[in-house]
Coordinates of C-alpha atoms and ligand atoms in Angstrom, one line a residue:
Chain A
M1 CA -37.4 -21.0 31.5
T2 CA -35.7 -24.9 31.4
Y3 CA -31.9 -25.3 31.7
D4 CA -29.7 -28.6 31.7
A5 CA -28.3 -27.5 35.2
I6 CA -28.6 -24.9 37.8
V7 CA -25.7 -23.8 40.1
I8 CA -26.5 -22.1 43.4
G9 CA -23.8 -19.4 44.1
A10 CA -21.2 -17.7 42.2
G11 CA -18.6 -18.4 44.6
M12 CA -15.1 -20.5 43.2
S13 CA -16.8 -23.6 43.4
G14 CA -19.8 -22.5 41.5
L15 CA -18.1 -20.8 38.9
A16 CA -15.8 -23.7 38.4
A17 CA -18.8 -26.3 38.1
G18 CA -20.7 -23.7 35.8
I19 CA -17.1 -24.0 33.7
R20 CA -17.1 -27.3 33.3
L21 CA -20.7 -28.0 32.5
A22 CA -20.9 -25.2 30.0
M23 CA -17.6 -26.5 28.2
F24 CA -19.6 -29.5 27.3
D25 CA -22.7 -27.6 26.0
K26 CA -24.9 -28.1 29.0
R27 CA -27.1 -24.7 29.3
V28 CA -26.0 -23.7 32.6
L29 CA -27.6 -21.0 34.9
I30 CA -25.6 -19.8 38.1
I31 CA -27.7 -17.7 40.3
E32 CA -26.1 -15.4 42.7
K33 CA -27.7 -13.6 45.7
H34 CA -24.9 -10.8 45.8
S35 CA -24.2 -8.4 42.9
I36 CA -20.6 -9.8 42.4
P37 CA -19.0 -13.0 42.2
G38 CA -16.4 -14.7 44.8
G39 CA -18.9 -15.6 47.8
L40 CA -16.3 -16.1 50.8
N41 CA -13.4 -14.7 48.7
S42 CA -14.7 -11.8 46.8
Y43 CA -13.9 -8.2 47.1
Y44 CA -15.3 -4.9 48.1
Q45 CA -14.5 -1.0 48.5
R46 CA -14.5 1.4 51.0
R47 CA -14.6 5.0 50.9
N48 CA -12.1 7.1 52.6
F49 CA -13.0 10.9 52.7
D50 CA -9.8 12.4 54.1
R51 CA -7.1 9.9 52.4
G52 CA -7.4 9.3 48.8
G53 CA -11.0 8.3 47.9
I54 CA -12.0 4.6 47.1
R55 CA -9.9 1.6 48.0
Q56 CA -10.5 -2.0 47.2
F57 CA -10.2 -5.0 49.5
D58 CA -10.1 -8.6 49.0
V59 CA -12.7 -10.4 51.4
G60 CA -10.4 -13.2 52.0
L61 CA -7.2 -13.5 50.2
H62 CA -4.3 -14.1 52.2
A63 CA -2.6 -17.0 50.0
L64 CA -3.5 -18.9 47.1
T65 CA -2.6 -22.3 48.7
N66 CA -1.3 -25.4 46.4
F67 CA 1.6 -23.0 44.5
I68 CA 3.3 -24.6 41.7
K69 CA 6.0 -23.6 39.3
K70 CA 5.2 -23.2 35.8
G71 CA 5.2 -26.6 33.8
E72 CA 4.8 -28.7 37.3
K73 CA 2.3 -31.6 36.6
G74 CA 0.3 -33.8 38.5
K75 CA -0.6 -31.3 41.2
P76 CA -4.1 -29.8 42.4
F77 CA -3.0 -26.4 40.7
S78 CA -2.0 -28.0 37.2
K79 CA -5.3 -30.2 37.3
L80 CA -7.6 -27.5 37.8
L81 CA -5.8 -25.2 35.0
K82 CA -6.4 -28.1 32.8
Q83 CA -9.7 -28.9 33.7
L84 CA -10.7 -25.2 33.4
R85 CA -8.5 -24.7 30.4
L86 CA -6.9 -21.8 31.9
S87 CA -3.4 -20.8 31.6
Y88 CA -0.7 -20.6 34.0
D89 CA 0.5 -17.4 33.2
D90 CA -2.9 -15.7 33.5
F91 CA -2.9 -16.2 37.1
K92 CA 0.1 -13.9 37.3
L93 CA 1.4 -15.8 40.6
C94 CA 3.6 -14.1 43.0
P95 CA 5.4 -16.3 45.4
Q96 CA 5.6 -16.0 48.9
S97 CA 9.0 -15.1 50.6
Y98 CA 8.4 -17.4 53.5
S99 CA 6.1 -17.9 56.5
A100 CA 6.5 -18.5 59.9
I101 CA 4.8 -20.5 62.8
R102 CA 5.4 -18.6 66.0
F103 CA 4.9 -20.0 69.5
P104 CA 6.4 -18.3 72.5
G105 CA 10.2 -18.9 72.4
T106 CA 10.0 -21.0 69.1
E107 CA 9.6 -20.4 65.4
L108 CA 9.3 -22.8 62.4
R109 CA 9.6 -21.1 59.1
F110 CA 8.1 -22.8 55.8
S111 CA 8.3 -21.8 52.1
N112 CA 7.7 -22.8 48.7
D113 CA 10.6 -25.3 49.2
F114 CA 9.6 -28.0 51.4
E115 CA 13.0 -28.4 52.7
L116 CA 13.0 -25.2 54.8
L117 CA 10.2 -26.9 56.9
R118 CA 12.5 -30.0 57.4
S119 CA 15.6 -28.2 58.1
E120 CA 13.7 -26.2 60.6
I121 CA 12.6 -29.0 62.4
S122 CA 15.9 -30.9 62.4
A123 CA 17.1 -28.0 64.0
K124 CA 14.7 -27.0 66.5
F125 CA 13.4 -30.6 67.2
P126 CA 15.9 -32.9 66.4
Q127 CA 14.5 -35.6 68.7
D128 CA 11.5 -35.2 66.2
I129 CA 13.0 -35.3 62.9
D130 CA 12.9 -39.2 62.2
G131 CA 9.2 -38.8 63.5
F132 CA 8.8 -36.1 61.1
N133 CA 10.1 -38.0 58.1
L134 CA 7.8 -40.8 58.7
L135 CA 4.8 -38.3 59.4
V136 CA 5.9 -36.8 55.8
E137 CA 5.9 -40.5 54.2
K138 CA 2.4 -41.2 55.7
V139 CA 1.0 -38.2 54.0
R140 CA 2.5 -38.8 51.0
A141 CA 1.3 -42.2 50.4
F142 CA -2.3 -41.5 51.6
N143 CA -5.1 -41.1 49.3
E144 CA -7.0 -38.1 50.4
L145 CA -9.1 -38.1 47.7
D146 CA -11.0 -41.5 48.6
L147 CA -14.3 -40.5 48.8
S148 CA -15.2 -43.5 51.2
L149 CA -12.9 -42.4 54.1
G150 CA -14.4 -42.0 57.7
Y151 CA -13.2 -39.7 60.3
T152 CA -9.7 -40.4 61.9
S153 CA -8.4 -37.6 64.6
S154 CA -5.4 -35.9 63.3
R155 CA -4.2 -35.3 66.8
E156 CA -4.0 -38.8 67.8
V157 CA -2.1 -40.1 64.6
L158 CA 0.3 -37.1 65.2
R159 CA 0.5 -38.5 69.1
G160 CA 1.5 -41.7 67.8
I161 CA 4.6 -40.3 65.6
L162 CA 5.8 -37.4 67.5
K163 CA 7.3 -37.3 70.7
D164 CA 7.5 -33.3 71.2
E165 CA 3.8 -32.0 71.8
L166 CA 4.8 -28.2 71.1
L167 CA 5.7 -29.9 67.3
A168 CA 2.5 -31.3 67.0
E169 CA 0.8 -28.2 67.9
M170 CA 2.9 -26.1 65.8
L171 CA 2.2 -28.1 62.7
L172 CA -1.5 -28.2 63.3
C173 CA -1.9 -24.6 63.7
P174 CA -1.8 -23.2 60.2
L175 CA -3.8 -26.4 58.8
L176 CA -6.3 -25.8 61.0
I177 CA -7.1 -22.3 60.8
Y178 CA -6.8 -22.5 57.1
G179 CA -9.0 -25.3 56.8
S180 CA -10.9 -26.9 59.6
A181 CA -14.7 -27.1 60.1
W182 CA -14.2 -29.2 63.3
E183 CA -12.8 -27.7 66.6
D184 CA -9.5 -28.2 67.9
D185 CA -8.8 -31.1 65.5
M186 CA -9.5 -32.2 62.4
D187 CA -9.8 -35.4 60.2
F188 CA -6.9 -36.9 59.1
A189 CA -8.0 -36.8 55.3
Q190 CA -8.3 -33.1 55.6
F191 CA -4.9 -33.0 57.3
V192 CA -3.2 -34.4 54.5
I193 CA -4.9 -32.2 52.0
M194 CA -3.8 -29.1 54.0
F195 CA -0.3 -30.5 54.6
K196 CA 0.3 -30.8 51.0
S197 CA -1.4 -27.6 50.1
L198 CA 0.6 -25.6 52.5
Y199 CA 4.0 -27.4 53.5
F200 CA 4.7 -29.1 50.2
E201 CA 3.3 -26.8 48.0
G202 CA 3.2 -23.5 49.5
F203 CA 1.7 -20.0 48.7
S204 CA 1.4 -17.4 46.1
R205 CA -0.8 -14.4 45.4
P206 CA -2.2 -13.5 42.0
E207 CA -1.2 -10.1 41.2
G208 CA -4.4 -8.0 41.5
G209 CA -5.5 -10.4 44.2
V210 CA -8.6 -12.0 44.2
R211 CA -10.0 -10.3 41.1
T212 CA -7.4 -11.6 39.0
I213 CA -9.1 -15.5 39.6
L214 CA -12.6 -14.1 39.2
G215 CA -11.8 -12.0 36.4
L216 CA -10.5 -15.4 34.8
L217 CA -13.4 -17.4 35.7
M218 CA -16.2 -15.0 34.6
T219 CA -14.3 -14.6 30.9
K220 CA -14.3 -17.8 30.5
L221 CA -18.0 -18.6 31.4
Q222 CA -18.9 -15.8 28.9
E223 CA -17.1 -17.6 26.1
L224 CA -18.6 -20.4 26.9
G225 CA -22.2 -19.0 27.0
A226 CA -23.3 -19.6 30.6
E227 CA -25.5 -17.4 32.2
V228 CA -24.7 -15.7 35.5
R229 CA -27.6 -13.9 37.3
F230 CA -26.8 -11.7 39.9
K231 CA -28.6 -10.1 42.7
T232 CA -31.2 -13.3 42.5
T233 CA -31.7 -15.2 45.5
V234 CA -32.8 -19.1 45.2
S235 CA -35.4 -19.0 47.8
E236 CA -36.7 -22.5 47.3
I237 CA -35.3 -25.7 45.7
L238 CA -38.1 -27.6 43.8
V239 CA -38.5 -31.2 44.6
K240 CA -40.9 -33.8 42.9
N241 CA -40.9 -37.2 44.0
G242 CA -37.7 -37.0 45.9
E243 CA -35.6 -35.6 42.9
A244 CA -34.7 -32.1 42.4
V245 CA -36.3 -30.6 39.2
G246 CA -35.4 -26.9 39.8
V247 CA -35.5 -23.7 41.9
V248 CA -37.4 -20.9 42.7
A249 CA -35.3 -17.6 42.3
G250 CA -36.2 -14.2 42.3
G251 CA -40.0 -15.4 42.4
E252 CA -39.6 -17.1 39.3
E253 CA -39.6 -20.8 38.9
I254 CA -36.5 -22.2 36.9
R255 CA -36.2 -26.0 35.8
A256 CA -33.5 -28.0 35.3
P257 CA -32.8 -31.7 35.8
V258 CA -30.0 -31.2 38.2
V259 CA -29.1 -28.7 40.6
F260 CA -25.6 -28.0 42.1
S261 CA -25.5 -26.1 45.7
S262 CA -22.6 -24.1 46.8
I263 CA -24.2 -22.2 49.5
G264 CA -23.5 -24.8 52.5
F265 CA -25.0 -28.1 53.3
P266 CA -27.2 -26.7 56.0
E267 CA -28.4 -23.8 54.1
T268 CA -29.2 -26.1 51.2
A269 CA -31.2 -28.2 53.4
V270 CA -33.4 -25.5 54.5
L271 CA -34.1 -24.5 50.8
A272 CA -35.7 -28.2 50.2
P273 CA -37.9 -28.7 53.0
S274 CA -38.3 -32.4 52.1
L275 CA -34.6 -33.0 52.3
D276 CA -34.3 -35.3 55.2
A277 CA -31.2 -34.1 56.8
R278 CA -30.4 -31.7 59.5
P279 CA -26.5 -31.1 59.0
R280 CA -24.8 -29.2 61.8
V281 CA -23.5 -25.8 61.5
G282 CA -20.2 -25.3 62.0
A283 CA -18.5 -23.2 64.6
M284 CA -15.4 -21.8 63.1
T285 CA -15.6 -18.2 62.1
F286 CA -13.5 -15.4 62.1
L287 CA -12.7 -11.4 62.5
E288 CA -10.5 -10.1 59.8
S289 CA -8.8 -6.4 60.3
I290 CA -7.2 -4.8 57.4
F291 CA -5.0 -1.9 57.9
V292 CA -3.6 0.4 55.1
F293 CA -0.6 2.3 55.9
D294 CA 0.8 5.4 53.6
R295 CA 4.1 3.4 52.9
K296 CA 5.1 -0.4 52.8
I297 CA 6.6 -2.0 55.6
P298 CA 10.3 -2.1 55.0
L299 CA 11.5 -5.7 54.2
S300 CA 14.3 -5.1 57.0
S301 CA 11.7 -5.1 59.8
N302 CA 9.7 -8.2 58.5
E303 CA 9.9 -10.0 55.4
A304 CA 7.5 -13.0 56.4
T305 CA 4.6 -13.1 54.2
I306 CA 2.5 -14.8 56.4
V307 CA 2.8 -15.4 60.5
F308 CA 0.9 -17.7 62.5
S309 CA 1.2 -16.6 65.9
N310 CA 0.2 -18.3 68.9
N311 CA 0.7 -16.8 72.2
S312 CA 0.7 -20.2 74.3
Q313 CA 2.5 -23.7 74.1
T314 CA -0.7 -25.4 72.8
Y315 CA -3.1 -24.2 70.2
A316 CA -6.5 -23.7 71.0
Y317 CA -8.8 -23.8 67.7
R318 CA -12.2 -22.9 68.9
P319 CA -15.0 -20.3 69.0
A320 CA -13.3 -17.4 71.2
Q321 CA -14.4 -17.2 74.9
N322 CA -14.9 -13.6 74.9
Y323 CA -15.6 -12.0 71.2
F324 CA -12.2 -12.5 69.7
D325 CA -9.5 -14.8 70.8
A326 CA -6.3 -12.3 70.8
V327 CA -4.0 -15.2 71.9
S328 CA -3.5 -16.4 68.5
A329 CA -3.8 -14.7 65.2
V330 CA -2.7 -15.1 61.6
V331 CA -1.0 -11.9 60.0
C332 CA -0.5 -11.6 56.2
F333 CA 1.8 -9.1 54.8
P334 CA 0.7 -9.1 51.0
D335 CA 3.3 -6.7 50.1
N336 CA 5.8 -9.5 51.0
Y337 CA 5.0 -11.7 47.8
E338 CA 7.7 -11.3 45.2
P339 CA 8.5 -8.8 43.5
H340 CA 8.3 -7.2 46.9
V341 CA 7.5 -3.8 44.9
R342 CA 8.0 -1.0 47.7
D343 CA 6.6 2.1 46.5
G344 CA 3.0 3.0 47.1
E345 CA 0.6 2.0 50.2
G346 CA 1.2 -1.0 52.4
T347 CA -1.3 -3.5 53.7
V348 CA -1.5 -6.0 56.6
R349 CA -4.3 -8.1 57.7
V350 CA -4.9 -10.1 60.5
T351 CA -7.4 -12.9 61.4
Y352 CA -8.7 -13.7 64.8
M353 CA -11.1 -16.7 65.8
A354 CA -14.5 -15.1 66.9
N355 CA -17.6 -16.2 68.4
Y356 CA -20.7 -16.1 66.4
Q357 CA -23.1 -16.2 69.1
Q358 CA -21.8 -13.2 71.4
W359 CA -21.4 -11.1 68.1
K360 CA -24.9 -11.6 67.3
E361 CA -26.3 -10.5 70.5
L362 CA -24.6 -7.2 70.5
E363 CA -26.4 -3.9 70.0
R364 CA -25.2 -1.5 67.2
S365 CA -23.4 0.9 69.3
R366 CA -21.7 -2.1 71.0
Y367 CA -20.9 -3.9 68.0
L368 CA -19.2 -0.8 66.7
E369 CA -17.1 -0.4 69.8
M370 CA -16.3 -4.0 70.0
K371 CA -14.9 -3.7 66.2
E372 CA -13.0 -1.0 67.2
K373 CA -11.3 -3.2 70.0
V374 CA -10.4 -5.8 67.7
G375 CA -8.8 -3.5 65.5
E376 CA -6.9 -1.9 68.3
S377 CA -5.6 -5.3 69.7
A378 CA -4.7 -6.2 66.0
L379 CA -2.9 -3.3 65.2
A380 CA -0.9 -3.9 68.7
L381 CA 0.0 -7.3 67.4
V382 CA 1.1 -5.9 64.3
K383 CA 3.2 -3.5 65.7
S384 CA 4.8 -6.3 68.1
L385 CA 5.8 -7.9 65.0
V386 CA 7.0 -4.8 63.1
P387 CA 9.3 -3.2 65.5
G388 CA 9.6 0.2 64.4
L389 CA 6.4 0.6 62.9
A390 CA 5.0 3.8 64.7
E391 CA 2.6 5.3 62.5
K392 CA -1.2 5.3 62.7
P393 CA -2.7 3.5 59.7
L394 CA -4.7 5.5 56.9
F395 CA -7.5 3.1 57.2
T396 CA -8.6 0.5 59.2
D397 CA -11.6 -1.9 58.3
V398 CA -12.7 -4.9 60.6
F399 CA -15.5 -7.2 59.3
S400 CA -17.2 -9.6 61.8
P401 CA -19.0 -12.9 61.6
L402 CA -22.0 -10.8 61.2
T403 CA -20.8 -9.4 58.1
I404 CA -19.6 -12.8 56.5
E405 CA -23.2 -13.8 57.3
R406 CA -24.7 -11.1 55.7
Y407 CA -22.8 -11.0 52.4
T408 CA -22.5 -15.0 51.9
G409 CA -25.4 -16.3 53.5
H410 CA -23.4 -18.9 55.5
F411 CA -25.2 -19.7 58.6
N412 CA -23.6 -18.4 61.6
G413 CA -21.0 -16.7 59.4
T414 CA -19.5 -20.0 59.0
V415 CA -16.2 -20.0 56.9
Y416 CA -15.4 -23.7 56.7
G417 CA -19.0 -25.0 56.9
S418 CA -20.8 -27.6 58.3
T419 CA -18.8 -30.5 60.1
D420 CA -21.1 -32.5 58.3
K421 CA -19.7 -32.8 55.1
T422 CA -21.1 -34.7 52.2
R423 CA -17.8 -36.3 50.4
D424 CA -19.4 -37.5 47.2
G425 CA -21.5 -34.5 47.2
R426 CA -24.9 -36.4 47.5
T427 CA -27.9 -35.4 49.4
P428 CA -30.9 -37.3 50.1
V429 CA -32.6 -35.7 47.0
K430 CA -32.1 -36.9 43.9
N431 CA -29.8 -34.9 41.5
L432 CA -29.2 -32.3 44.1
F433 CA -25.7 -32.1 44.6
V434 CA -23.6 -29.9 47.5
I435 CA -20.4 -28.3 45.8
G436 CA -17.7 -26.5 47.5
T437 CA -16.9 -26.2 51.1
D438 CA -19.5 -28.8 52.7
Q439 CA -18.3 -31.2 50.1
G440 CA -15.3 -31.5 51.9
F441 CA -12.9 -29.1 50.1
L442 CA -12.4 -25.7 50.7
G443 CA -10.0 -23.0 50.5
I444 CA -9.9 -21.1 47.0
V445 CA -8.2 -24.0 45.3
G446 CA -10.1 -26.7 47.1
A447 CA -13.3 -25.1 46.4
M448 CA -12.5 -24.6 42.8
L449 CA -11.6 -28.4 42.5
S450 CA -14.7 -29.5 44.2
G451 CA -17.1 -27.7 41.6
I452 CA -15.0 -29.3 38.8
S453 CA -15.0 -32.7 40.5
M454 CA -18.6 -32.8 41.6
A455 CA -19.6 -31.2 37.9
N456 CA -17.7 -34.2 36.5
L457 CA -19.3 -36.6 38.4
H458 CA -22.8 -35.8 38.9
G459 CA -23.0 -33.5 35.5
L460 CA -20.9 -34.9 32.7
M461 CA -20.9 -38.5 33.9
G462 CA -23.7 -39.0 36.6
E463 CA -27.0 -40.0 36.0
A464 CA -28.1 -36.6 34.8
K465 CA -26.5 -37.4 31.2
Q466 CA -27.3 -35.3 28.2
G467 CA -30.6 -36.6 26.2
Q468 CA -31.8 -38.9 29.1
Chain B
M1 CA -12.6 -42.6 6.8
A2 CA -11.6 -40.1 9.8
D3 CA -8.0 -40.7 10.7
V4 CA -8.8 -41.6 14.4
R5 CA -5.5 -41.5 15.6
Q6 CA -4.8 -37.5 14.5
I7 CA -8.5 -36.6 15.9
V8 CA -7.2 -38.2 19.5
I9 CA -4.1 -36.6 19.6
D10 CA -5.6 -33.4 18.5
I11 CA -7.9 -33.8 21.5
I12 CA -5.2 -34.7 24.0
S13 CA -3.4 -31.3 22.7
D14 CA -6.0 -29.5 23.3
I15 CA -7.0 -30.6 27.0
A16 CA -3.2 -30.8 28.0
P17 CA -1.4 -28.3 25.9
D18 CA 1.7 -28.8 27.9
E19 CA 2.4 -32.3 26.7
D20 CA 4.7 -33.4 24.1
V21 CA 2.0 -35.3 21.5
S22 CA 4.9 -35.9 18.8
S23 CA 6.5 -38.7 20.0
I24 CA 3.7 -41.1 21.4
D25 CA 4.3 -44.9 21.2
D26 CA 0.8 -46.1 20.0
A27 CA 1.4 -49.6 21.6
K28 CA 2.2 -48.2 25.2
S29 CA -0.8 -46.8 27.3
L30 CA -1.3 -43.0 27.3
R31 CA -0.8 -42.7 30.9
E32 CA 2.5 -44.0 30.8
Q33 CA 3.9 -41.6 28.5
L34 CA 1.8 -38.5 29.4
D35 CA 0.6 -36.7 32.6
L36 CA -3.1 -37.7 32.1
D37 CA -5.6 -38.3 34.7
S38 CA -9.0 -39.9 34.9
M39 CA -10.4 -36.3 34.7
D40 CA -8.4 -36.0 31.4
F41 CA -9.7 -39.3 30.1
L42 CA -13.3 -37.9 31.0
D43 CA -12.5 -34.7 28.6
I44 CA -11.1 -37.0 25.7
V45 CA -14.6 -38.7 26.1
M46 CA -16.6 -35.4 26.1
E47 CA -14.6 -33.9 23.5
L48 CA -15.3 -37.1 21.2
R49 CA -18.9 -36.8 21.7
K50 CA -19.0 -32.7 21.6
R51 CA -17.1 -32.8 18.5
H52 CA -17.4 -35.8 16.7
K53 CA -21.1 -37.0 18.4
V54 CA -19.1 -40.3 19.2
E55 CA -20.2 -41.7 22.3
V56 CA -18.1 -43.7 24.6
P57 CA -19.8 -45.3 27.5
Q58 CA -18.2 -45.3 30.8
E59 CA -17.8 -49.0 31.0
D60 CA -15.4 -48.6 27.8
Y61 CA -13.1 -45.9 29.2
P62 CA -10.7 -48.6 29.5
K63 CA -10.8 -49.1 25.7
L64 CA -9.0 -45.7 25.0
A65 CA -5.7 -46.7 27.2
S66 CA -3.5 -46.3 24.0
L67 CA -3.5 -44.7 20.8
Q68 CA -3.7 -48.1 19.3
S69 CA -6.6 -49.2 21.4
C70 CA -8.5 -46.0 20.5
V71 CA -8.1 -46.5 17.0
A72 CA -9.4 -50.3 17.3
Y73 CA -12.0 -49.1 19.6
L74 CA -13.1 -45.8 17.9
G75 CA -12.4 -46.7 14.0
P76 CA -15.9 -48.6 13.9
K77 CA -17.7 -46.0 15.9
F78 CA -16.3 -43.2 13.4
A79 CA -17.1 -45.2 10.4
A80 CA -20.7 -45.6 11.5
A81 CA -21.1 -41.9 12.7
P82 CA -23.6 -39.6 10.7
V83 CA -20.7 -37.3 9.6
Ligands
LIG1 C1 -11.8 -13.8 55.9 C2 -11.5 -14.9 55.2 C3 -10.1 -15.3 54.9 C4 -10.0 -16.3 53.8 N1 -8.7 -16.4 53.2 C5 -8.4 -17.3 52.4 C6 -7.1 -17.6 51.7 O1 -6.2 -17.0 52.1 N2 -6.5 -18.7 51.0 C7 -7.8 -19.4 50.7 O2 -7.6 -20.4 49.8 N3 -8.9 -19.5 51.2 C8 -9.4 -18.3 52.0 N4 -10.7 -18.3 52.6 C9 -11.6 -19.3 52.3 C10 -12.2 -19.5 51.1 O3 -12.7 -18.2 50.7 C11 -13.3 -20.3 50.9 O4 -13.1 -21.7 51.4 C12 -14.0 -20.6 49.4 O5 -13.9 -19.2 48.8 C13 -15.5 -21.1 49.8 O6 -16.0 -21.1 48.3 P1 -17.4 -21.8 48.1 O7 -17.5 -21.9 46.4 O8 -17.5 -22.9 48.6 O9 -18.6 -21.0 48.9 P2 -18.8 -19.7 48.8 O10 -17.7 -18.7 48.5 O11 -19.6 -19.6 50.2 O12 -20.2 -19.5 47.7 C14 -21.4 -19.7 47.7 C15 -22.0 -18.5 47.3 O13 -23.5 -18.7 47.3 C16 -24.5 -17.6 47.5 N5 -25.4 -17.5 48.1 C17 -25.7 -18.0 49.3 N6 -26.9 -18.3 49.4 C18 -27.5 -17.9 48.0 C19 -29.0 -18.0 47.7 N7 -30.1 -18.5 48.6 N8 -29.2 -17.6 46.5 C20 -28.1 -17.3 45.5 N9 -26.9 -17.3 46.0 C21 -26.4 -17.6 47.5 C22 -23.5 -16.7 48.4 O14 -23.4 -15.2 48.2 C23 -21.9 -17.0 47.5 O15 -21.6 -16.2 46.8 C24 -11.1 -17.3 53.4 C25 -12.3 -16.9 53.8 C26 -12.7 -16.0 54.5 C27 -14.1 -15.4 55.0

């Protein structure tokens, strides 16, 4: 079989790239090893025999970043809508109430109105409000989309602008854990992307969760006539004279003059043995605990949507020393997105930093015990944030770096990919391009934008032009 | 002779449905009047190819800056096009 383009992976970036290519009459094949789309942001179900049957869970969705109001223009999310020709209303976005960064003795709140964060800083770090405003101007003026930028340490930039180290730590915390492949620090370009996505623009959640987004993308692909093959693993990328010419998938040779890979740079390199690069595997991976309660948590006891909690004056963003790091966590209360429906079951999600190597070495029974420990620790944290929450959860699910690795194929269960990004998507193999996380744009919105821009650059206007 | 101006407007209203295309000044740059970025210009080019088999090479993208320049640049291409 021959196609105009092959996309490896039906995650956010692969689906978006597929839409762009198919929109302009390319014959596109998307190949996905799992049985459903979504990748790192897919969904799954769990059976709960004693209480109420089957429940559906999103793998990752805490927050859709880059919130815009209907009609707002010139923002990443509005570009995404235009490029994929999707309508704002179809996403059914439910905005956050507010989120909080909690360090011992200090809390900073932010919401989809940036002025909340500014006023919080002005009240709690008055000596640093001028510095913060300077930082804001710097972020606004920065062109994070310049694909030729080198690495600049964000911590160093912050040190030069802010007086109080605690403020720098607090500002970094959500930005690192929502999007840094690097330990303890991040490239300033990535800092700017995340700062804009989280603090300038903010959070929402589509009604129905990630399945709403995936449904829109899959319907669009179907309308455009793109082909998606599930339960099919790409085992090799075919390279001839330094140029990608197709893939081997499910034992079959499939040809195309251009291949887009969303599976990660190191993972892609292994599939193309002649590819002369060995990108590093990122170390950042996480544990997610999901609790279901038989009622929603009353807003009077907690109304924040997401709490970035850190029980230390400094923020350590690195693999946990001891299986998981309970010093810091992200706690998401999805029920606190508007419109605050209060009937039905309640859900809380807790993310901890993990340590892949340690989890990998556990034998089965110890692995299960350790997962239980994680759940207990996370539940204690939830209870500390929600005074008066006494009941036991109806249902608890914990997934580990090994789960992530098993279902998404990302080496070491890494979530934010390699620390060696390829900013323009190019690889040493001609016509083989990396999209998504390892092109440097991550999160749901970032990955989709990566798929779009790489398909535009290398599929529609690049060297693999139709008819050439 | 194809109405090139209308063809371009039709494409813009499809790729950027939120834009008001009724009061565009033909002499002024489209970017100044509408929220169009380089990705949108790529879409204009791709739609011209898809719908009308008219090719615009990358180095000619600047010639699509205003409606006036679109008509001047695309007019002869449409005249020469098969359909
Ligand atoms: C627990 C968790 C919580 C998260 N929370 C959020 C959040 O709240 N907000 C947010 O914006 N982002 C969140 N993210 C991050 C977000 O999910 C990712 O950044 C984004 O989905 C990455 O998309 P991608 O297309 O780059 O890669 P992926 O989703 O990894 O897509 C790659 C696809 O390729 C497939 N694949 C791999 N190998 C092969 C092969 N050999 N052959 C065929 N197919 C293959 C995989 O199965 C996968 O579907 C979270 C992630 C996790 C894990």
